[in-house]
PDB file of C-alpha atoms in Angstrom:
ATOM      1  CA  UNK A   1     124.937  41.734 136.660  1.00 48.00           C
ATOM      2  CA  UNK A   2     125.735  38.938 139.086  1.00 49.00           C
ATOM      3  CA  UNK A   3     128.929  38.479 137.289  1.00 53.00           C
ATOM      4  CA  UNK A   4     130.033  41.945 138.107  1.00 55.00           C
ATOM      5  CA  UNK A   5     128.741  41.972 141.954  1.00 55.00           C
ATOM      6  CA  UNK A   6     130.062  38.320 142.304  1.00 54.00           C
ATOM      7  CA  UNK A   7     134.014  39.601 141.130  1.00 57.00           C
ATOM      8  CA  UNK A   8     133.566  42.749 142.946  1.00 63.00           C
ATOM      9  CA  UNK A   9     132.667  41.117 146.297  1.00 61.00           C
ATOM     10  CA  UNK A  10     135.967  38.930 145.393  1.00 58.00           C
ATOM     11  CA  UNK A  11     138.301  41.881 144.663  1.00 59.00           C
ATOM     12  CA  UNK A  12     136.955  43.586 147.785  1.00 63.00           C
ATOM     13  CA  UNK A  13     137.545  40.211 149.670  1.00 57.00           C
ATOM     14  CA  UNK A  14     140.928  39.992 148.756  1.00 50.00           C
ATOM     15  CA  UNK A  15     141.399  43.347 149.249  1.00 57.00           C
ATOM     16  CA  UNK A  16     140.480  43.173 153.111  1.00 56.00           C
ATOM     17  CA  UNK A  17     142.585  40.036 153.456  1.00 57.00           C
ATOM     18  CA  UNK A  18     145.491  41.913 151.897  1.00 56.00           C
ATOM     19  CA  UNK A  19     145.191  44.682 154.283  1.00 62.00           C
ATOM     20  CA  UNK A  20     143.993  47.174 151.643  1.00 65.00           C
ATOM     21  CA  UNK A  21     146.220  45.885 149.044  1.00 72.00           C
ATOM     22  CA  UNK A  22     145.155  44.963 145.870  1.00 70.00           C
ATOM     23  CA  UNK A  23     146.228  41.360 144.580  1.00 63.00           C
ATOM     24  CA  UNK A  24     148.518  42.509 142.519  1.00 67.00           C
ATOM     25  CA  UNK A  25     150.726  43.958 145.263  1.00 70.00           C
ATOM     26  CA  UNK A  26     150.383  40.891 147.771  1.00 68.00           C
ATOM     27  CA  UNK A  27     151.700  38.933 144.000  1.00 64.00           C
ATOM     28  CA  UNK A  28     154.401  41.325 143.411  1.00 68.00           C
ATOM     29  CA  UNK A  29     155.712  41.278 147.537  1.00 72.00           C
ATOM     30  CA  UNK A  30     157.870  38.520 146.876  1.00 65.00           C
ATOM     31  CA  UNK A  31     159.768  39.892 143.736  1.00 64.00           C
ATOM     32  CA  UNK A  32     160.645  42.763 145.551  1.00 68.00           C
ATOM     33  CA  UNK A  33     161.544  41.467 148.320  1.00 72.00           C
ATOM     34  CA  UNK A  34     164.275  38.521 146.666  1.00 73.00           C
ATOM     35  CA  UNK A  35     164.272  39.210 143.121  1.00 72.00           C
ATOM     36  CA  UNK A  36     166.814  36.550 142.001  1.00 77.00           C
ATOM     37  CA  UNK A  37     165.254  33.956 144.306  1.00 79.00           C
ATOM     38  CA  UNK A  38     161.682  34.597 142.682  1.00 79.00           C
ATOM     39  CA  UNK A  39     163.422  34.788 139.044  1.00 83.00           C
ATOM     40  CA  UNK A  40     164.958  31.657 139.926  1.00 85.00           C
ATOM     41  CA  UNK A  41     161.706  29.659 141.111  1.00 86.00           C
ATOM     42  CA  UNK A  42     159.479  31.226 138.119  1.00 84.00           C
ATOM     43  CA  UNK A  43     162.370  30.646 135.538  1.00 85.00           C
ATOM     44  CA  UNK A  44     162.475  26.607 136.899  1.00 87.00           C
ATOM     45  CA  UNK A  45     158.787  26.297 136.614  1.00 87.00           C
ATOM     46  CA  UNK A  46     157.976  27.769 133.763  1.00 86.00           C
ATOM     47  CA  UNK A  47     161.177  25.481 131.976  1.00 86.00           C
ATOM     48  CA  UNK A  48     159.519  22.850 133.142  1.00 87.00           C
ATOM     49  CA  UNK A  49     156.176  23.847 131.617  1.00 87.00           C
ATOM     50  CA  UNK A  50     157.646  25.322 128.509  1.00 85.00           C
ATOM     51  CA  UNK A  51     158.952  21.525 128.104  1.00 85.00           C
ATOM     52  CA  UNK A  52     155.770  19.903 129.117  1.00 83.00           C
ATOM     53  CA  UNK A  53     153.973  21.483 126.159  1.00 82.00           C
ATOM     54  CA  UNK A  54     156.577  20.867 123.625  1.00 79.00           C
ATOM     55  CA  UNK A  55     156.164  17.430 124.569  1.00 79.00           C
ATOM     56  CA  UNK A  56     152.585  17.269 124.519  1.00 79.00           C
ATOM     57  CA  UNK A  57     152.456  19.227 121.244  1.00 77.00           C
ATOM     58  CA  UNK A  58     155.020  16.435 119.785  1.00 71.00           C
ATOM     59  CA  UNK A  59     153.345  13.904 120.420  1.00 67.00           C
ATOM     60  CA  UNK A  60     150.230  15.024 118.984  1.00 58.00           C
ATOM     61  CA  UNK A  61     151.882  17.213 115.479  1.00 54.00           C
ATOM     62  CA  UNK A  62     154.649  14.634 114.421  1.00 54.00           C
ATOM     63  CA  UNK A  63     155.923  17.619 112.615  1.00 51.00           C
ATOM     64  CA  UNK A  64     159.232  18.916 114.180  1.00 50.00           C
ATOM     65  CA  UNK A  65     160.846  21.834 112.761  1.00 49.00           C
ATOM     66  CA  UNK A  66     163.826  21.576 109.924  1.00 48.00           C
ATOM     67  CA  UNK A  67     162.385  17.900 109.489  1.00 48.00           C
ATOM     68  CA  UNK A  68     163.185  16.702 112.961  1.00 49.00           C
ATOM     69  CA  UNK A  69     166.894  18.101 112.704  1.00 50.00           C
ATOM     70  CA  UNK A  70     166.804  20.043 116.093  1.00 50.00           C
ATOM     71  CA  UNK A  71     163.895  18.266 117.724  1.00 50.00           C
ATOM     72  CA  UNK A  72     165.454  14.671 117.220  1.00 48.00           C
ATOM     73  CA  UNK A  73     168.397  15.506 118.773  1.00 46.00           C
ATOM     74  CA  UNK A  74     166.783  17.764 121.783  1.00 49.00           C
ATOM     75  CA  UNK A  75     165.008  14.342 122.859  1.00 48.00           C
ATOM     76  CA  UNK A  76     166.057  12.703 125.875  1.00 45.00           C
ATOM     77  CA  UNK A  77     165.434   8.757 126.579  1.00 48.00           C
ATOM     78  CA  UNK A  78     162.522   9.968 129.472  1.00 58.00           C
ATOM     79  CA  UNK A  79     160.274  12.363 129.292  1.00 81.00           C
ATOM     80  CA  UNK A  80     160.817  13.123 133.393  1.00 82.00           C
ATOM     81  CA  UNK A  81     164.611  13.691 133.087  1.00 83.00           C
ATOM     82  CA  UNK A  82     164.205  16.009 129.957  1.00 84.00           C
ATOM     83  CA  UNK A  83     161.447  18.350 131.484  1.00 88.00           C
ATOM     84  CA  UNK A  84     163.419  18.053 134.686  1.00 89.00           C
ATOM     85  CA  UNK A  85     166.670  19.092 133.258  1.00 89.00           C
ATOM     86  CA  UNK A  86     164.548  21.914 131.350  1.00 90.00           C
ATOM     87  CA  UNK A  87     163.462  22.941 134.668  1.00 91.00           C
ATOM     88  CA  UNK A  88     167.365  22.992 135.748  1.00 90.00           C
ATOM     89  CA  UNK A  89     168.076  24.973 132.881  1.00 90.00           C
ATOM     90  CA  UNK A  90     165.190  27.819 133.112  1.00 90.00           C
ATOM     91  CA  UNK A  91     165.723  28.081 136.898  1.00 91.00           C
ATOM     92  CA  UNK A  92     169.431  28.961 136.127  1.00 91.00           C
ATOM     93  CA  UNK A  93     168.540  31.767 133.298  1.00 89.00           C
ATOM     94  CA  UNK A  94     166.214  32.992 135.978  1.00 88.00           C
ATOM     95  CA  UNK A  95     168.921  33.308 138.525  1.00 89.00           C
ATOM     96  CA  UNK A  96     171.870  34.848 136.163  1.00 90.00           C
ATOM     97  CA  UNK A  97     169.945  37.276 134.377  1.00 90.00           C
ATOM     98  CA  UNK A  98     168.905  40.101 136.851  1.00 90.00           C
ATOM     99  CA  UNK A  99     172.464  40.667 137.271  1.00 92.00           C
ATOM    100  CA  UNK A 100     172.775  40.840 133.441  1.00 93.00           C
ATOM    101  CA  UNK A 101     170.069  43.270 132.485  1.00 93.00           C
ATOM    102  CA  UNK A 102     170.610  45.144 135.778  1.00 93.00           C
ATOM    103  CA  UNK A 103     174.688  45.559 134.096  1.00 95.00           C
ATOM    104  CA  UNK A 104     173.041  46.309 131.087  1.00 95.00           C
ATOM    105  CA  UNK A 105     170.691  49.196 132.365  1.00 94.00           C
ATOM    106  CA  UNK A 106     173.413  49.943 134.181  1.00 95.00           C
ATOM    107  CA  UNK A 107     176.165  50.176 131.567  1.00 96.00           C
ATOM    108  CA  UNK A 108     174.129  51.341 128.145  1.00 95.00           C
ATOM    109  CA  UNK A 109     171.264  54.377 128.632  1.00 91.00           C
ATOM    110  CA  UNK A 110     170.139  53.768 125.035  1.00 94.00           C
ATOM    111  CA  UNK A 111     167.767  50.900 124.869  1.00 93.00           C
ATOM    112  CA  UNK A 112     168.838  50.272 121.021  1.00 94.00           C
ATOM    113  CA  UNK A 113     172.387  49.722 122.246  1.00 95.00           C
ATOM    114  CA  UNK A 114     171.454  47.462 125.511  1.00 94.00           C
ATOM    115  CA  UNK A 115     169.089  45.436 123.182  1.00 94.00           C
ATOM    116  CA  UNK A 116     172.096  45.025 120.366  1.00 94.00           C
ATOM    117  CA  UNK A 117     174.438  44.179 122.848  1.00 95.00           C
ATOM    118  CA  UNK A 118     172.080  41.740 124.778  1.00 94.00           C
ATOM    119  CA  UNK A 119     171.598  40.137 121.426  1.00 92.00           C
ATOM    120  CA  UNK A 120     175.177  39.933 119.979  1.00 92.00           C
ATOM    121  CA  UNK A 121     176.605  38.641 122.986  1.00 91.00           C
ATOM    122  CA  UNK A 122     173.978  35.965 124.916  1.00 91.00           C
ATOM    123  CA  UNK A 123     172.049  34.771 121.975  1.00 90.00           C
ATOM    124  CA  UNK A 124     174.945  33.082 121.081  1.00 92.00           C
ATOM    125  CA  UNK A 125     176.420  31.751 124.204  1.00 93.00           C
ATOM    126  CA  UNK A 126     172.968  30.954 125.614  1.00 91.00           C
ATOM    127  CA  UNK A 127     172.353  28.987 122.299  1.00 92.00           C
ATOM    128  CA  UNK A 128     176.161  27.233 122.829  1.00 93.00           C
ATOM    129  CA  UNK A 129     175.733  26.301 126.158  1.00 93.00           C
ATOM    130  CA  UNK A 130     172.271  25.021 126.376  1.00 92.00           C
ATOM    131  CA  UNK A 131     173.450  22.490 123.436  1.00 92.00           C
ATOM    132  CA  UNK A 132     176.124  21.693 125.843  1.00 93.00           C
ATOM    133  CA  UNK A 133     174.201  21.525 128.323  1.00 92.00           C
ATOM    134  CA  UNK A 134     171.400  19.144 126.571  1.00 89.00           C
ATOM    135  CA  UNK A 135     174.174  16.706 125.664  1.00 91.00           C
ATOM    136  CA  UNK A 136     176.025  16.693 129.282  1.00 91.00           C
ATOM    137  CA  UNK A 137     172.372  15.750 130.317  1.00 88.00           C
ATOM    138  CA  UNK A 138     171.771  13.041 127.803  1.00 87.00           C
ATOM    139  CA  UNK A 139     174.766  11.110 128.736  1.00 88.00           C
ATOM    140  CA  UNK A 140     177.400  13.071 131.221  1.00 89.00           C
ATOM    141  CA  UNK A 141     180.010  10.143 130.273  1.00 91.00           C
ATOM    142  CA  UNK A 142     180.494  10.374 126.530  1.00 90.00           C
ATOM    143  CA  UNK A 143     179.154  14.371 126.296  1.00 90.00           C
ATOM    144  CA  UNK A 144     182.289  16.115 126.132  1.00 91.00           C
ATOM    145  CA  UNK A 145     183.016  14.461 122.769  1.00 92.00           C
ATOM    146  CA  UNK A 146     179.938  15.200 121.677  1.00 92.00           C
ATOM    147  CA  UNK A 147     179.874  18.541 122.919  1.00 94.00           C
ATOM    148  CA  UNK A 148     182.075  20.354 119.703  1.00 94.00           C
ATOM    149  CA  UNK A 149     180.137  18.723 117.028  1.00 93.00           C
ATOM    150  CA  UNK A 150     176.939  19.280 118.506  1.00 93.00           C
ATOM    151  CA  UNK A 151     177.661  23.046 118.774  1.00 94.00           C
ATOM    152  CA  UNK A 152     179.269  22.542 115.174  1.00 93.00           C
ATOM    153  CA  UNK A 153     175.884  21.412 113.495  1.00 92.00           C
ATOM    154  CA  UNK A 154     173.332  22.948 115.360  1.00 93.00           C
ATOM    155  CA  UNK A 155     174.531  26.536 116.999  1.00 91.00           C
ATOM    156  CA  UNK A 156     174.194  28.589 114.006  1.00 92.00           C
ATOM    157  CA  UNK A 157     171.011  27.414 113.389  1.00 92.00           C
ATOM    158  CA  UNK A 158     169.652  27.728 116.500  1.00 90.00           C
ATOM    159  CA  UNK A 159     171.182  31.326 117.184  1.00 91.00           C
ATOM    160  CA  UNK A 160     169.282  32.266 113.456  1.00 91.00           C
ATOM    161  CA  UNK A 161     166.112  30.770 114.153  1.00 91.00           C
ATOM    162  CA  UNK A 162     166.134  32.289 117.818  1.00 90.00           C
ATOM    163  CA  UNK A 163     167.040  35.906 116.456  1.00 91.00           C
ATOM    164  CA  UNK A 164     163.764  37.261 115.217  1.00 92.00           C
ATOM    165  CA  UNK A 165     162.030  36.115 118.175  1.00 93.00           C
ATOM    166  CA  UNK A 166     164.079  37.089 121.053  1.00 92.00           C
ATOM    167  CA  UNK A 167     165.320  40.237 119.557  1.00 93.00           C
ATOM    168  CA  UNK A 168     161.190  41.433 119.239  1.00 94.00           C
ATOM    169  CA  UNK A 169     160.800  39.835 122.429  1.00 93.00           C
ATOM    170  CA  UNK A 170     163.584  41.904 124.051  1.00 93.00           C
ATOM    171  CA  UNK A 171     162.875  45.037 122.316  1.00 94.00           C
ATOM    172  CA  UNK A 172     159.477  44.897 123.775  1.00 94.00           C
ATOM    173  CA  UNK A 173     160.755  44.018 127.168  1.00 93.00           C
ATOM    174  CA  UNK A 174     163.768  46.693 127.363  1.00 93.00           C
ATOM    175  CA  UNK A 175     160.905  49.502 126.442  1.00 93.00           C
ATOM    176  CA  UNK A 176     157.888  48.200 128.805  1.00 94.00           C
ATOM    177  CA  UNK A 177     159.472  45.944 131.479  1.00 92.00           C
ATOM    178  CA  UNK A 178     161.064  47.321 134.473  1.00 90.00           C
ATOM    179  CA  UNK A 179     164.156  45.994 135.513  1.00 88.00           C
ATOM    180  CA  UNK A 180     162.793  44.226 138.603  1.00 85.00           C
ATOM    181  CA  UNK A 181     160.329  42.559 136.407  1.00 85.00           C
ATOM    182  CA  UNK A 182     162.396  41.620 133.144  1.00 89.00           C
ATOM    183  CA  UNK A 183     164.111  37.915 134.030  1.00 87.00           C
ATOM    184  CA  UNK A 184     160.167  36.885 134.873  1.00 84.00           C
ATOM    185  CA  UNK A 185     159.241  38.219 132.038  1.00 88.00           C
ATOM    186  CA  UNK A 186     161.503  36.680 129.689  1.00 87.00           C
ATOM    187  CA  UNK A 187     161.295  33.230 131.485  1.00 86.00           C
ATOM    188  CA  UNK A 188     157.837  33.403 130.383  1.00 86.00           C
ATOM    189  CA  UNK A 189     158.580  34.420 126.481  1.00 87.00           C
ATOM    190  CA  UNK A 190     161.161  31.208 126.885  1.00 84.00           C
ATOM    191  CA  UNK A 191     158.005  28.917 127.766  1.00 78.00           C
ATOM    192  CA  UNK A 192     156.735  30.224 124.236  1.00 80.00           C
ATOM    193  CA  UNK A 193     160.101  29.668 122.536  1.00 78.00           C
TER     194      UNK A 193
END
């Protein structure tokens, strides 16, 4: 009983505070205010946390997936620079894609269609250019050498193992998510990729 006084008088606190708002709307202000500026912040942190964990959980389960094939070569000489550039990375799918799923809504009515298209075409450049883009941040001088082969050995394999993941993930998202809500959302089911 104290419980539910104690997180009533809270919600009614926050309530007054918000000027009759619920917390909920005084959260959601910002994203409708500068969608791409919040999708970009959330994207960054939550790349940066997504990373974290994968390093924590690493260290503690030596197992890495396809017996260290992809794991091995996604390490980076510090842990800092790796969850930094993972922040880099997240922050940038967090700015780009508003404008992609607002084209999308705008282009395709039928989710299906929107969700096959999203699919066919960004799963595999996202998966091409974040190897690139793992190998320009291991070493910017020698990466563009490294670049083809890397893409060569490890971007069908990525774009296969990502597939039944993103394309439940995004068939949840296109039916539930609005729009304004979507790039957040997804930045989030990237932290769990």
């Amino acid at each position: 009983m104290a419980t539910a006084a104690g997180t009533s008088a809270v919600a009614t606190a926050l309530t007054a505070l918000g000027g009759g708002r619920s917390l909920a709307q005084i959260l959601a202000e910002p994203l409708h205010r500068r969608p791409q500026l919040w999708s970009f912040i959330v994207g960054g942190v939550l790349g940066a946390v997504g990373d974290t964990t994968a390093q924590l959980m690493a260290k503690e389960d030596k197992y890495h997936l396809n017996q260290g094939h992809l794991e091995e070569r996604l390490s980076h000489p510090s842990s800092s620079t790796r969850t930094s550039s993972m922040a880099l990375w997240g922050a940038s799918l967090g700015f780009g894609f508003p404008f992609w799923y607002a084209y999308l809504d705008r282009t395709f009515r039928n989710v299906t269609t929107r969700l096959l298209v999203h699919q066919g075409f960004m799963s595999p450049i996202c998966n091409c250019a974040f190897l690139a883009y793992v190998e320009l941040v291991r070493d910017p001088a020698t990466a563009f050498s490294r670049i083809p082969q890397r893409i060569e050995a490890d971007g069908l394999y990525l774009t296969c193992r990502a597939l039944p993941f993103w394309l439940t993930v995004n068939a949840v998202t296109f039916r539930l998510v609005p729009l304004m809500y979507r790039s957040v959302t997804m930045s989030s089911a990237g932290c769990v990729w």
